[in-house]
Coordinates of C-alpha atoms in Angstrom, one line a residue:
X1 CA 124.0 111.4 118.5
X2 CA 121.6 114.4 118.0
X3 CA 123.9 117.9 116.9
X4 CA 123.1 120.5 119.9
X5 CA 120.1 122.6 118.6
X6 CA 119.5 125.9 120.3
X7 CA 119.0 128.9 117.3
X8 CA 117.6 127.3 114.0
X9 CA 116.7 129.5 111.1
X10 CA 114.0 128.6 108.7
X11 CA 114.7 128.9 105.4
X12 CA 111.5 129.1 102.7
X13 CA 111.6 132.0 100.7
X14 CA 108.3 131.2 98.1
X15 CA 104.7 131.6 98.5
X16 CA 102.4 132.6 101.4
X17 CA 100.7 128.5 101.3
X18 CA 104.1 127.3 101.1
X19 CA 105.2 129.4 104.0
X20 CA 102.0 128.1 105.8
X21 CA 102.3 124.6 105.4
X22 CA 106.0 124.9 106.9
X23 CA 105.0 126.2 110.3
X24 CA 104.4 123.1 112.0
X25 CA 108.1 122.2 111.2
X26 CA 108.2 125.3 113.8
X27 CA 105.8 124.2 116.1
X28 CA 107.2 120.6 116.4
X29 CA 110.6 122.2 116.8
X30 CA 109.2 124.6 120.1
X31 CA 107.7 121.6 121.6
X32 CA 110.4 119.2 121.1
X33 CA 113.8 120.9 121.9
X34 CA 112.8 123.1 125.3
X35 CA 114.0 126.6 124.8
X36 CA 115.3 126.6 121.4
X37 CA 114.6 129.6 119.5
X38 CA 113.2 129.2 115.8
X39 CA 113.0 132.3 113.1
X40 CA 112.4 132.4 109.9
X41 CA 113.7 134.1 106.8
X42 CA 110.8 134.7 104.4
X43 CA 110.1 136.7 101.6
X44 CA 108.2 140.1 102.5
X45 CA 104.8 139.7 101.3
X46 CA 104.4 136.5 103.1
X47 CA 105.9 138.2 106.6
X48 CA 102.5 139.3 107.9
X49 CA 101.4 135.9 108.0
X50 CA 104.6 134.6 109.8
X51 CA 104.1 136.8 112.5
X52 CA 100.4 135.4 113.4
X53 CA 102.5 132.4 114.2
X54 CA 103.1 131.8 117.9
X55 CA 106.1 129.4 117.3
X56 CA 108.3 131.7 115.1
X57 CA 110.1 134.0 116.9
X58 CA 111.8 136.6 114.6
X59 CA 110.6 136.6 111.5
X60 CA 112.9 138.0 108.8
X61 CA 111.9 139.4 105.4
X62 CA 114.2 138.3 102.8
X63 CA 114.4 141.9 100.9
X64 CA 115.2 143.8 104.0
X65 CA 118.5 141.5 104.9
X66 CA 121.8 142.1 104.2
X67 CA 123.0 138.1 103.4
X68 CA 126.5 138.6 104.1
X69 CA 125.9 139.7 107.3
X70 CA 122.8 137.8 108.4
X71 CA 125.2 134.8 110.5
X72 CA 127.5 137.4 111.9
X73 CA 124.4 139.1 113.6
X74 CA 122.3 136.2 114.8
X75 CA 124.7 133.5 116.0
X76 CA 122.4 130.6 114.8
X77 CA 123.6 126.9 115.2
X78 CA 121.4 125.4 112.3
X79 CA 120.2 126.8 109.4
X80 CA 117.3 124.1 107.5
X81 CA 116.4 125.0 104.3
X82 CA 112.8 124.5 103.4
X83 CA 113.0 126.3 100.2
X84 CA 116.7 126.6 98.7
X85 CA 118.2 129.9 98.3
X86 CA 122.0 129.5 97.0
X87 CA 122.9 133.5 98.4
X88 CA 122.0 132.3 102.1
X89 CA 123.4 128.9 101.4
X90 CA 127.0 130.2 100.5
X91 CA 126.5 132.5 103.5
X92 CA 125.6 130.0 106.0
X93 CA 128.9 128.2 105.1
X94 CA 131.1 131.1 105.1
X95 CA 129.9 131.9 108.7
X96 CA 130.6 128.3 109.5
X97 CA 127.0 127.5 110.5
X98 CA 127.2 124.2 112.6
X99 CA 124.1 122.1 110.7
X100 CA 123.4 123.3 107.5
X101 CA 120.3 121.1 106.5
X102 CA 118.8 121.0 102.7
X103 CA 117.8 118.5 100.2
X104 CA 120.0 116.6 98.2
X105 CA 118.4 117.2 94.7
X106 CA 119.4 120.5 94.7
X107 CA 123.1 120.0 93.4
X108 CA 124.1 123.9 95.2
X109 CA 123.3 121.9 98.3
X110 CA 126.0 119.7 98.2
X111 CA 128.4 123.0 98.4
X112 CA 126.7 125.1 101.1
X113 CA 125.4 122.4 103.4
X114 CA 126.3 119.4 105.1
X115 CA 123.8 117.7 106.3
X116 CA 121.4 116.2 103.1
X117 CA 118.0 115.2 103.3
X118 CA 118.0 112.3 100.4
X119 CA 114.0 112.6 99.2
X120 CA 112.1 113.8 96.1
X121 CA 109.0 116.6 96.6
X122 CA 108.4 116.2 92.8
X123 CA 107.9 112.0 93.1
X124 CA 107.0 111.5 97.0
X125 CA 103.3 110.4 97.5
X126 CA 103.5 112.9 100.8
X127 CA 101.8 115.9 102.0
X128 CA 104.0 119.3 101.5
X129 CA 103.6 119.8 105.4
X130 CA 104.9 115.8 106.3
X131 CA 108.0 116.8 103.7
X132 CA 109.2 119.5 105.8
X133 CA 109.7 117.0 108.0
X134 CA 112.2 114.8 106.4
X135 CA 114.6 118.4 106.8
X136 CA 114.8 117.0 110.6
X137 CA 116.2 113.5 109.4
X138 CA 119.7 114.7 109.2
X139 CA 119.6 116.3 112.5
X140 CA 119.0 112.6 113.8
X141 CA 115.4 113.5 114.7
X142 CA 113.0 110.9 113.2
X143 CA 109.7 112.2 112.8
X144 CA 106.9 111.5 110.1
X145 CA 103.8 112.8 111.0
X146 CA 100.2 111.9 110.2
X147 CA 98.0 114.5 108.9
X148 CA 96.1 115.1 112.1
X149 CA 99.1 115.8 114.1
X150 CA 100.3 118.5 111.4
X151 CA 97.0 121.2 111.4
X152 CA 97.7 121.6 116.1
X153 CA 101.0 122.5 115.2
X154 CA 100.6 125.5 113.5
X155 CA 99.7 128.3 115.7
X156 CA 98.6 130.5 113.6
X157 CA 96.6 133.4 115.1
X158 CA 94.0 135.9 113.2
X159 CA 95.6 139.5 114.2
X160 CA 92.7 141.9 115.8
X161 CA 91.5 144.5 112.9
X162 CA 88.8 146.7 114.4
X163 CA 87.9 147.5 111.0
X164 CA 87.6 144.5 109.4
X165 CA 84.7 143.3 112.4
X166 CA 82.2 145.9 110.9
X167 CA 82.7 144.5 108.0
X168 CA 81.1 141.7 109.1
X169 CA 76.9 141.0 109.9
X170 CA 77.1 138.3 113.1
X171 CA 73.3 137.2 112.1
X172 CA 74.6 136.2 108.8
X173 CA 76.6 133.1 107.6
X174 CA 79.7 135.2 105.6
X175 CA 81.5 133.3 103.6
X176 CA 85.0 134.1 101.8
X177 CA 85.3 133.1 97.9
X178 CA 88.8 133.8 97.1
X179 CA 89.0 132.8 93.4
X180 CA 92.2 133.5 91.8
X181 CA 95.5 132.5 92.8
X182 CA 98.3 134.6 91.7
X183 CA 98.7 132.1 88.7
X184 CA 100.4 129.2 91.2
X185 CA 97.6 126.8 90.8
X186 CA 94.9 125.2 88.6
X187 CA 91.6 127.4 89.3
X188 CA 88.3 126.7 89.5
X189 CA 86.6 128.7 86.9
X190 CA 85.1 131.6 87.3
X191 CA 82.0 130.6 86.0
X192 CA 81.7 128.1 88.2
X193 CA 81.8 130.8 91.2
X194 CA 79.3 132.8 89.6
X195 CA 77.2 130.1 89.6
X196 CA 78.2 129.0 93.3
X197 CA 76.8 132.9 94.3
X198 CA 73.7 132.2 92.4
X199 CA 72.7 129.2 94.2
X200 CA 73.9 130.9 97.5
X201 CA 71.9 133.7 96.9
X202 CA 68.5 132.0 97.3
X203 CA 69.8 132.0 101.1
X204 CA 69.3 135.6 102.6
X205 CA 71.3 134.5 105.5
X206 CA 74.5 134.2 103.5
X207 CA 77.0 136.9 103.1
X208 CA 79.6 136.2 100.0
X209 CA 82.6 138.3 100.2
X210 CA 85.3 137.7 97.2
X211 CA 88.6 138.6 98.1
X212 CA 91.8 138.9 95.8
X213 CA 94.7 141.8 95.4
X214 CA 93.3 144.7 93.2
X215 CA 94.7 143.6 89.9
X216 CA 92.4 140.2 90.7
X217 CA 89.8 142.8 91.2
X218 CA 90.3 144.0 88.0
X219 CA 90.5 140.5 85.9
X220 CA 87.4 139.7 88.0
X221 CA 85.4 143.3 86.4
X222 CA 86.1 142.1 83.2
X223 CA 85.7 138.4 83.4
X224 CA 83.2 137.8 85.6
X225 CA 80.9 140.7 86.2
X226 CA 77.9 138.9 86.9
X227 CA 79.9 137.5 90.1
X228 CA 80.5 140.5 91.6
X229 CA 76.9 141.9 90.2
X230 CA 75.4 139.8 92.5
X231 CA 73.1 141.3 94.9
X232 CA 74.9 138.3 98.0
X233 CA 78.4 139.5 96.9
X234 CA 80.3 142.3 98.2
X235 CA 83.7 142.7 96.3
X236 CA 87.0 143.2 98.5
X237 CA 89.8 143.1 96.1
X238 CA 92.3 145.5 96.5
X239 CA 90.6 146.9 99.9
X240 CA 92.4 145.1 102.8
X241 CA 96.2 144.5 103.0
X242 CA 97.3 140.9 104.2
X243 CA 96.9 141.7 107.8
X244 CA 93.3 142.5 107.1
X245 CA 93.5 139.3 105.2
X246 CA 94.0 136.8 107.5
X247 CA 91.6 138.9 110.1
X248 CA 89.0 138.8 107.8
X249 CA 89.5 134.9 107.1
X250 CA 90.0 134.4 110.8
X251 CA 86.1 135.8 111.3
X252 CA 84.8 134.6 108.4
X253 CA 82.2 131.5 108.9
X254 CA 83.9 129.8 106.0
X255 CA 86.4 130.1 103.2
X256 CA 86.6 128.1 99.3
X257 CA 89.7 128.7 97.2
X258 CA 91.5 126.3 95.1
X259 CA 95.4 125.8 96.2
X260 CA 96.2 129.0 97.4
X261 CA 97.6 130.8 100.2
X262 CA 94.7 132.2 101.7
X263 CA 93.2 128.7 101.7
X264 CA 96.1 127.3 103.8
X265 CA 95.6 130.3 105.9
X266 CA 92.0 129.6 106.5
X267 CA 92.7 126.0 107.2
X268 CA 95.8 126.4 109.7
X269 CA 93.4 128.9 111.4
X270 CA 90.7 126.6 112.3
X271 CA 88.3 127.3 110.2
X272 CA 85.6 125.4 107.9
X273 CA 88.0 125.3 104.4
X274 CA 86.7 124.3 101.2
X275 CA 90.2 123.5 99.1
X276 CA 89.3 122.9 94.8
X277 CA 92.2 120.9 92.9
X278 CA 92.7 118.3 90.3
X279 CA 92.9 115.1 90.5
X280 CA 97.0 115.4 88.7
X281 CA 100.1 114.6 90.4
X282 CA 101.7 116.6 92.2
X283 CA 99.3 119.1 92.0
X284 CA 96.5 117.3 93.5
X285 CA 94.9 117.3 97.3
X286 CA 97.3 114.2 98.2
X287 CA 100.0 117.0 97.8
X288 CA 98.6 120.4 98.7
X289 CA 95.2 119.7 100.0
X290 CA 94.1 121.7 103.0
X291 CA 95.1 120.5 106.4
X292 CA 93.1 122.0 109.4
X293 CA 90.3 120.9 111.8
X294 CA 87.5 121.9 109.7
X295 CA 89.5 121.5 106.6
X296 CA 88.4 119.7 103.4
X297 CA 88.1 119.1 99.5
X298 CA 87.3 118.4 96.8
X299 CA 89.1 116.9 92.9
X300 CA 87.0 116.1 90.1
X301 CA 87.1 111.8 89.8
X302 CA 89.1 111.5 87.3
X303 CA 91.8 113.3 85.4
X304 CA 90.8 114.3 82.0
X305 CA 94.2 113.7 80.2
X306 CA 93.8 116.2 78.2
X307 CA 94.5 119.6 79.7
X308 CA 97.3 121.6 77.9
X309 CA 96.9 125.1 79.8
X310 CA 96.2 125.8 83.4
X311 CA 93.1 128.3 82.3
X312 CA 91.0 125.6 80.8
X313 CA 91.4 122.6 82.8
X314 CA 88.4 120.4 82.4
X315 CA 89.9 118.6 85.2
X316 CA 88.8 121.7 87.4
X317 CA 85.3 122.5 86.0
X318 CA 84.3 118.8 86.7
X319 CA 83.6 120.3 90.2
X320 CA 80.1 121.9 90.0
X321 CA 78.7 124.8 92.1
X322 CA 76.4 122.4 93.3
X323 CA 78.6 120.5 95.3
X324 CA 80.5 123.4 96.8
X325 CA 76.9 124.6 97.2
X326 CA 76.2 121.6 99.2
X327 CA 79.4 121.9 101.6
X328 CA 78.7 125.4 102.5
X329 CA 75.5 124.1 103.2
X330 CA 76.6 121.7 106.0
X331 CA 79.0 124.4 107.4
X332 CA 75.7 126.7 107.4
X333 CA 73.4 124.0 109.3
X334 CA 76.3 123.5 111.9
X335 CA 76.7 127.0 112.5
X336 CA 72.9 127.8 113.0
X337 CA 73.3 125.2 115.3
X338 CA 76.3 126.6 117.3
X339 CA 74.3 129.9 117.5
X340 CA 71.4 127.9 119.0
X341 CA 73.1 126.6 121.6
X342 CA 75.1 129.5 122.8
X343 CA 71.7 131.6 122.8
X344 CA 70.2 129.1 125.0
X345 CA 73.5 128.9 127.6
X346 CA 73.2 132.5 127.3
X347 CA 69.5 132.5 128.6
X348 CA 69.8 129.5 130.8

């Protein structure tokens, strides 16, 4: 028999991506259990993005709670941890939080929960966004998901920034290279994107615009000036906060990062995604790769075996500009073609 489920709190206090790829764990939630309220505690960097989401409905940053208060406030029923976090855990079962939902191979679970999810992230051949799903096992709700029923649950909306559409030039295809990745990835070298611009630059109808916080900006400067020399390259590191982030990705024509957050943002907002990762487990596009309607990516064939250090990964590098060059390309060719046909319904 299914526990009552009325106010369920969210749990998943790491990165922006990993924050992302929980959100259809909300959306199925909404749709499934008519009325219920869902919220979600998140750390505060990734709130922005949280609240583009039309299926969470308080979002909670992490640094502005007071734990020992948070289940005398909000009177939730079920508390799922997506991410552990042992001061909520200990809270949850102080308040006497009916389901207290988090995986069994964290051994503070066994304490502050109970109701286990018995599965391994680290050794499961599933998606990040399907394991969310396993959380709902305990609450007797039996639901494994195929990857094209995870990207319509995500309702993630691109906030309105006046300012960030006069960035953009509507006659031009402008494209989003977002290269680093706050050092929770394997990234595809910088090189490799300088050479990416140069072969975009031969188009005059594609904008580039590399994004990144301002310290990225600053790694970028010295590591790869010729990138941001480029005369198709305009440099936006440091310039927009996330809000103008996920605006800016949610006009941009197209967006190629490796396994990042703005990637999953770009893909759970519709549009085209180029996601770059290795072919090594668990880091590879089996795991993390990006799930949207216009999502894709790419993994070099074959693991080279002999990477020791996340900045040189051969692995990585085996991915040439060209064929990144050669996706855009598509993207480019269906979008001229999109314009087409709205000019001509607009003349008909």
């Amino acid at each position: 028999m299914h526990p009552a489920l009325s106010r369920i709190l969210i749990c998943r206090t790491d990165n922006i991506g990993d924050v992302v790829l929980t959100l259809p764990l909300a959306g199925f939630l909404k749709g499934a259990i008519p009325g219920v309220q869902v919220d979600m505690v998140c750390r505060a960097y990734a709130a922005p993005v949280v609240r583009c989401c039309r299926h969470v409905d308080r979002v909670l940053a992490l640094e502005e709670l007071d734990i020992d208060r948070l289940f005398q406030d909000r009177e939730y029923d079920t508390v799922i941890f997506a991410f552990p976090h042992r001061a909520i855990g200990r809270a949850a079962r102080r308040a006497h939080v009916p389901n207290r939902v988090g995986s069994s191979h964290r051994l503070h679970h066994w304490i502050s929960c109970n109701r286990l999810a018995h599965f391994s992230r680290a050794r499961s051949n599933l998606h990040e966004a399907q394991l969310n799903f396993a959380l709902l096992k305990p609450l007797g709700i039996e639901r494994q998901p195929a990857l094209d029923e995870i990207w319509p649950l995500y309702g993630l909306q691109a906030p309105g920034e006046a300012g960030i559409g006069q960035l953009f030039d509507p006659t031009r295809f402008n494209l989003i290279l977002h290269p680093k990745s706050n050092g929770n990835g394997r990234e595809w070298p910088l090189a490799r994107y300088t050479e990416l611009a140069a072969l975009l630059s031969k188009d005059p109808g594609i904008a580039v615009w590399v994004t990144g916080s301002r310290a990225e900006g600053e790694l970028l400067a010295r590591e790869a000036p010729e990138l941001l020399a480029s005369p198709n390259v305009r440099n936006l590191c440091g310039q927009v906060d996330l809000d103008g982030l996920v605006a800016l990705i949610g006009m941009a024509d197209g967006l190629v990062a490796s396994g990042t957050g703005p990637l999953h943002v770009a893909a759970a907002l519709g549009r085209p995604t180029l996601g770059l990762f290795p072919p090594i487990k668990p880091i590879d596009i089996a795991r993390w790769g990006a799930l949207g309607q216009r999502a894709e990516s790419l993994c070099g064939e074959q693991a080279c075996g002999s990477c020791t250090e996340a900045a040189h990964c051969r692995c990585m590098e085996a991915i040439s500009a060209r064929q990144v060059a050669q996706v855009v390309a598509g993207w480019r060719s269906t979008s001229a073609q999109q314009r087409g046909q709205r000019m001509e319904e607009a003349a008909a």
